[in-house]
XYZ file of C-alpha atoms in Angstrom:
342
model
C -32.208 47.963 27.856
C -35.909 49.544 27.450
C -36.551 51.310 24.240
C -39.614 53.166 23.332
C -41.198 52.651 19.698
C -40.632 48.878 20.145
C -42.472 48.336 16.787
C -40.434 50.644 14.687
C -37.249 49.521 15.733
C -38.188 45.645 15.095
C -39.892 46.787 11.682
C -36.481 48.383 10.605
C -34.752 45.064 11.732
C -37.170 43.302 9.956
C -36.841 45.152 6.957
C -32.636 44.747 6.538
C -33.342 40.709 7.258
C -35.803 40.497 4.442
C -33.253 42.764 2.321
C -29.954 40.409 3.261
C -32.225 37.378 2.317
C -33.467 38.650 -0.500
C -29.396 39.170 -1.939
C -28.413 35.963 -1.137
C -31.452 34.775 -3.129
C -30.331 36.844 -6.184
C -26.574 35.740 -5.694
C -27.358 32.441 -5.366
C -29.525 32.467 -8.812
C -26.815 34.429 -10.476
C -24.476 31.586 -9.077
C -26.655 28.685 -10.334
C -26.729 30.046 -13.995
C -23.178 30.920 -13.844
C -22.195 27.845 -13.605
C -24.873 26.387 -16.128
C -23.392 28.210 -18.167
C -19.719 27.482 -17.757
C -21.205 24.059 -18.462
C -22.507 25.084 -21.809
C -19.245 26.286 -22.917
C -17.235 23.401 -21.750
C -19.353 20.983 -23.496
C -19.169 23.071 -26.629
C -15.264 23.274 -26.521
C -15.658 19.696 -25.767
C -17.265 18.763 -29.230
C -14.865 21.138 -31.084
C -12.604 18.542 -30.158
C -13.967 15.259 -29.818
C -11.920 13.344 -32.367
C -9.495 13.267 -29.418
C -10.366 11.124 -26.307
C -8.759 12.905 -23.897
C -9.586 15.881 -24.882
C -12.485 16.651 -22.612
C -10.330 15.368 -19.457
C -7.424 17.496 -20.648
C -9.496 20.657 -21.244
C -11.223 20.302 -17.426
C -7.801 19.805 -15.929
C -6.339 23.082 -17.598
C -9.566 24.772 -16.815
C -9.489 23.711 -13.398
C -6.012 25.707 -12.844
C -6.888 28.773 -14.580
C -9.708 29.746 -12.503
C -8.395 28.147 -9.123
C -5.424 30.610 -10.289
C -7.818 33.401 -10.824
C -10.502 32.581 -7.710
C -9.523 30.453 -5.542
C -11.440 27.506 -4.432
C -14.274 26.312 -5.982
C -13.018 25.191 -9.422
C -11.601 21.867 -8.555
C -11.960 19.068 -11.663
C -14.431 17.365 -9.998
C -16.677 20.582 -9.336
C -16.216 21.507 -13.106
C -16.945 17.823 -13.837
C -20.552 18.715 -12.027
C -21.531 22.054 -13.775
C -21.047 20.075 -16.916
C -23.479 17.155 -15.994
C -25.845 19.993 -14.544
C -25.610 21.575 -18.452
C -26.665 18.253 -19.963
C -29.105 17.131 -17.847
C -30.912 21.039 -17.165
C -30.307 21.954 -20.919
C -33.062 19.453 -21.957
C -35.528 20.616 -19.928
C -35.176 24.527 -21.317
C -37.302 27.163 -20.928
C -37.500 30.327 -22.860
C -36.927 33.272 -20.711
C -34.641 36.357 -20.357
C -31.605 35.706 -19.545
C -30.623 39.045 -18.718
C -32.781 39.344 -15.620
C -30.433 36.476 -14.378
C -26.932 36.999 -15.776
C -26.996 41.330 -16.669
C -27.089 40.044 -20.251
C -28.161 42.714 -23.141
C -31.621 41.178 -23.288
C -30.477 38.142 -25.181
C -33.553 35.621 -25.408
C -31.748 31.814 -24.814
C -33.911 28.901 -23.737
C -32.799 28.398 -20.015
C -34.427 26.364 -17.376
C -35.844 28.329 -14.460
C -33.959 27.418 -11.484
C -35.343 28.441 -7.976
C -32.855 25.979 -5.720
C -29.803 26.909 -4.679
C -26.274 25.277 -6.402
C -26.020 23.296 -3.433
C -29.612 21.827 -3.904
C -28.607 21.154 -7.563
C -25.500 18.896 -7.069
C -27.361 16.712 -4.517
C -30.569 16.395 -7.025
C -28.206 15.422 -10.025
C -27.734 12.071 -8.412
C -30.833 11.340 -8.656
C -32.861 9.211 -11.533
C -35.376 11.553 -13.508
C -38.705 11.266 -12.243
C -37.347 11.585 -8.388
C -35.052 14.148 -9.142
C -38.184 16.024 -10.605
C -40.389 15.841 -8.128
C -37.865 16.997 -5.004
C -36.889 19.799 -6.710
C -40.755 20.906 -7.101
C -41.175 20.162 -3.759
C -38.128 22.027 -2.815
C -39.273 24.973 -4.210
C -42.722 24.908 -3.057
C -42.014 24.242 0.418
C -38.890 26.434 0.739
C -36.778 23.149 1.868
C -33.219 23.467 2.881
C -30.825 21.390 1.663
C -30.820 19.798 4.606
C -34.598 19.222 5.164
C -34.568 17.723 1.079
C -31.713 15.511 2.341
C -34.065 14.211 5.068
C -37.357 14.026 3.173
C -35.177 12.279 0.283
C -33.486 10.074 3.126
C -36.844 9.317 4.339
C -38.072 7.863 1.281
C -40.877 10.682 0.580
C -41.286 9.622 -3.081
C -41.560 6.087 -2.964
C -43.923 6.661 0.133
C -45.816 8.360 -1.621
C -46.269 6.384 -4.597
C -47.280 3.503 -2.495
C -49.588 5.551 -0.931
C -51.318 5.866 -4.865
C -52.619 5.141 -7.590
C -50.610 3.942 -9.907
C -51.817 6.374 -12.979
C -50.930 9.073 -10.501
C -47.099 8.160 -10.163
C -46.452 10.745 -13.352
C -48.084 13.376 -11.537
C -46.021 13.356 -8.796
C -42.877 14.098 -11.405
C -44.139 16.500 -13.199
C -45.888 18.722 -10.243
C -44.719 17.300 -7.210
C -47.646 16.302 -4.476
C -50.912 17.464 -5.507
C -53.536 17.915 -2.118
C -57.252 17.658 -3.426
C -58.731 15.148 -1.648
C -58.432 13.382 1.831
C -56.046 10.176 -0.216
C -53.907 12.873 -1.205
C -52.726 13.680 2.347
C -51.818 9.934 3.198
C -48.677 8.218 3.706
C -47.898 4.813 4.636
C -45.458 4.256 6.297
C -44.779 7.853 8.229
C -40.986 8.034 8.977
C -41.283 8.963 12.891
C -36.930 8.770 12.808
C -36.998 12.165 14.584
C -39.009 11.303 17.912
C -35.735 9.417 18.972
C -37.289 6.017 20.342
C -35.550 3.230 19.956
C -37.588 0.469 17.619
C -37.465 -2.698 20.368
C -37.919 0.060 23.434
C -40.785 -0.460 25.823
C -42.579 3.090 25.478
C -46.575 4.021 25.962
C -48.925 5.890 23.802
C -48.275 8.586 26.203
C -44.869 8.572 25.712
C -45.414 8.731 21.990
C -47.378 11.522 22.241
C -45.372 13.574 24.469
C -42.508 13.034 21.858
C -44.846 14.380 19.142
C -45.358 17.638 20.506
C -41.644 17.493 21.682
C -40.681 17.267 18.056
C -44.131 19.109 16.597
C -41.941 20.807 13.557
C -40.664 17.761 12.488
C -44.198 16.092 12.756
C -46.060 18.864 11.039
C -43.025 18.622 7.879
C -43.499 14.722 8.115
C -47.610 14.345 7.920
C -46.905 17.594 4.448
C -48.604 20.019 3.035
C -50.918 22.273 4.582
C -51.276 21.080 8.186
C -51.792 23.225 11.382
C -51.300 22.368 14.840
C -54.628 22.751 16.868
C -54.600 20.523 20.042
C -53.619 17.050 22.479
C -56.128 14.888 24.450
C -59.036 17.200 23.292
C -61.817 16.136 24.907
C -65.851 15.986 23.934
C -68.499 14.578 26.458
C -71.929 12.677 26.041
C -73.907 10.408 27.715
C -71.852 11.817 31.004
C -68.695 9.750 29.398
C -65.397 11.601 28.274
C -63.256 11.003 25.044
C -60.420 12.316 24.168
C -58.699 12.943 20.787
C -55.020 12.012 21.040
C -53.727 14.699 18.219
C -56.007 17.468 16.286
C -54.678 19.384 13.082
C -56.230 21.556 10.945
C -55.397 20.955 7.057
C -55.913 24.841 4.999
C -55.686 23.086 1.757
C -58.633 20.576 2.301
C -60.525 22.974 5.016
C -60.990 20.527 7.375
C -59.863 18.826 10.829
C -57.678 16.352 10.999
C -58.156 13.470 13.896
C -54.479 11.357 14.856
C -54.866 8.603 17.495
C -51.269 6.605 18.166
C -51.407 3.015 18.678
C -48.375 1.419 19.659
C -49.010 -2.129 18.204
C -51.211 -3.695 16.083
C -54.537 -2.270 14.616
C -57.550 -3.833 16.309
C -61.231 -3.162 14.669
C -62.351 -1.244 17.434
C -59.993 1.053 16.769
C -61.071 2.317 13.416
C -64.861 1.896 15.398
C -63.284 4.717 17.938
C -61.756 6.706 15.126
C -65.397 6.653 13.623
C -66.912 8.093 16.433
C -64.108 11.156 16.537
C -64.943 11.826 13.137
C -68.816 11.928 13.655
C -68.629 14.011 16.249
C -66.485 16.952 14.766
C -68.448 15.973 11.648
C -71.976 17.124 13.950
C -70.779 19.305 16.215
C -67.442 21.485 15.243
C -66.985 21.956 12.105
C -68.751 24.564 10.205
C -70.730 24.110 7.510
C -68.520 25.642 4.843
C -65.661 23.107 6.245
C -65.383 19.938 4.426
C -65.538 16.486 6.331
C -63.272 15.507 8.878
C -60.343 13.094 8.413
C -59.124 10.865 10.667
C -55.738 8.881 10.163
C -54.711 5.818 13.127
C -50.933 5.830 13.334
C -50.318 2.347 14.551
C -47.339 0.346 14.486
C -48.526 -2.894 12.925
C -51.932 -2.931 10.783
C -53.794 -5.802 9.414
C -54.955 -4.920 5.534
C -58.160 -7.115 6.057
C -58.987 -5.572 9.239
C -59.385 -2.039 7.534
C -60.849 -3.623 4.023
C -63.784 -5.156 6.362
C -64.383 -2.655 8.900
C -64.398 0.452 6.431
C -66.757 0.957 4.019
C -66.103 0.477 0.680
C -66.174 4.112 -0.517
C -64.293 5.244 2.058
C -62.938 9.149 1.979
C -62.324 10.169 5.492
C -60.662 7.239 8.155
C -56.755 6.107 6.939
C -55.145 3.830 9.008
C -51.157 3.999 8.345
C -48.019 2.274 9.505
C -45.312 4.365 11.555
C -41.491 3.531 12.042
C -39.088 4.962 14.290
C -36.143 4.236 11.928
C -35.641 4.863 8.438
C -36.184 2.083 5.514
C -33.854 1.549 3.023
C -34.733 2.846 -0.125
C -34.064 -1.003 -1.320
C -36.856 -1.969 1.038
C -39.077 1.007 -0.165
C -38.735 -0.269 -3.582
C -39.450 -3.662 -2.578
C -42.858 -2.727 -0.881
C -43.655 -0.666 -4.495
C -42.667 -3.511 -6.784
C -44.481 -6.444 -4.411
């Protein structure tokens, strides 16, 4: 069916989606500190009685009836057993604000974490130790992750990628503000988790093949390299000296304003390599970028690298080539903790 006033009727559309979302935002914060605070007062009926052992196990138990009496599903032992743990663990970590605005309260002033994730995201960040559990909740929030995209990035080993990828006076950081981007190092990971691309690891595939997998799976690349990056081109090609070169992948990063230069390699880094990756990055350096655009960085994906190879062929002060491992399956996190404590 044809309509006229195309725009008005999609605006109206779009205005009821961005409504619906924006209620089950507020129901699922209501939700969240609902249940931090049925936590609260089952750890303060707890201590009234703590002289008896079993009284904490008892009091869930009888709990757990009343409101599965009352509501229905949702109140089970074990999920009371959870907003409890979410109390203690969130109740350290307060911050004064109105409570009200969350819970209808008469403008009571408590100190109450701000939570932004949903009660879902909660339960699966409570298994985690501190620091971690820190920084994928601020990268939860800032990146709008689903649970099930956190669940990937977690299962992916982001954080221990990352701090590989570091300094280690910058591992603290990454707790207490999630991933920072300032500088070219910031953007780099090593190894990128390329899971998603579906190649086997011991399959006989080409570069092409590779790429065309990429740009198959471009959402899951863009989400994989992080913050800030935009999809500009494949095989983009410059010319001199009658010859033709082409640029396997070409992103644009907003946060660093600048291009960003991907060649695939399918096995081991060779020094002419990083030589080619030079010459990409001279080139946009002298010829596309524009002069209020910082320098170009260019990152070899390869599938085996030699750490020698890129000390010696790189200059020492280095800011703008990376050369980083890919894998097609995911690492255990016991062999990403390896890699950080070796």
């Amino acid at each position: 069916m044809k309509l006229e006033n195309q725009k008005f009727y999609k605006e109206v559309v779009d205005l009821l989606n961005d409504a619906r979302n924006k209620v089950k935002r507020t129901v699922d914060s209501v939700m969240t500190y609902t249940y931090y605070e049925v936590g609260r007062r089952i750890v303060e009926e707890e201590q009234k009685g703590r002289e008896r052992a079993e009284y904490g196990k008892q009091l869930l138990e009888n709990l757990s009836k009343i409101l599965t009496k009352e509501f229905g599903k949702g109140f089970s032992f074990t999920n009371l057993t959870q907003m409890r743990k979410f109390y203690l663990i969130y109740s350290k970590l307060s911050i004064l604000q109105t409570v009200s605005e969350e819970l209808g309260n008469d403008g009571k002033i408590l100190g109450v974490y701000k939570f932004r994730l949903t009660w879902s995201h909660y339960i699966f960040l409570m298994r985690l130790e501190e620091n971690e559990r820190s920084f994928y909740e601020i990268e939860s929030d800032k990146n709008n992750w689903s649970l099930r995209e956190l669940k990937r990035q977690y299962n992916t080993g982001l954080y221990e990628r990352l701090i590989i990828s570091k300094n280690k006076d910058k591992v603290e950081t990454l707790a207490k503000k999630g991933q920072i981007v300032e500088k070219p190092e910031d953007l780099i990971k090593d190894p990128y988790i390329l899971d998603f691309l579906g190649l086997e690891e011991n399959s006989l595939y080409t570069e092409s093949n590779l790429e065309h997998k990429v740009i198959d799976k471009l959402e899951h690349f863009l989400l994989e390299l992080g913050k800030g990056f935009l999809f500009s081109g494949r095989q983009e090609r410059f010319s001199f000296d009658e010859k033709h070169f082409y640029v396997d992948l070409v992103f644009y990063n907003r946060l660093l304003k600048c291009f960003v230069l991907i060649d695939l390699k399918i096995g081991g880094l060779k020094h002419e390599d990083i030589g080619q990756m030079q010459m990409y990055v001279n080139y946009y350096d002298r010829k596309i970028k524009n002069e209020d655009e910082n320098k170009t960085i260019g990152i070899i994906l390869c599938k085996d690298k030699s750490e020698s190879i890129v000390e010696m062929t790189l200059p020492e002060e280095n800011t703008q080539i990376f050369a980083s491992k890919y894998q097609l399956i995911l690492p255990s996190k016991e062999e990403l903790k390896k890699i950080m404590e070796d």
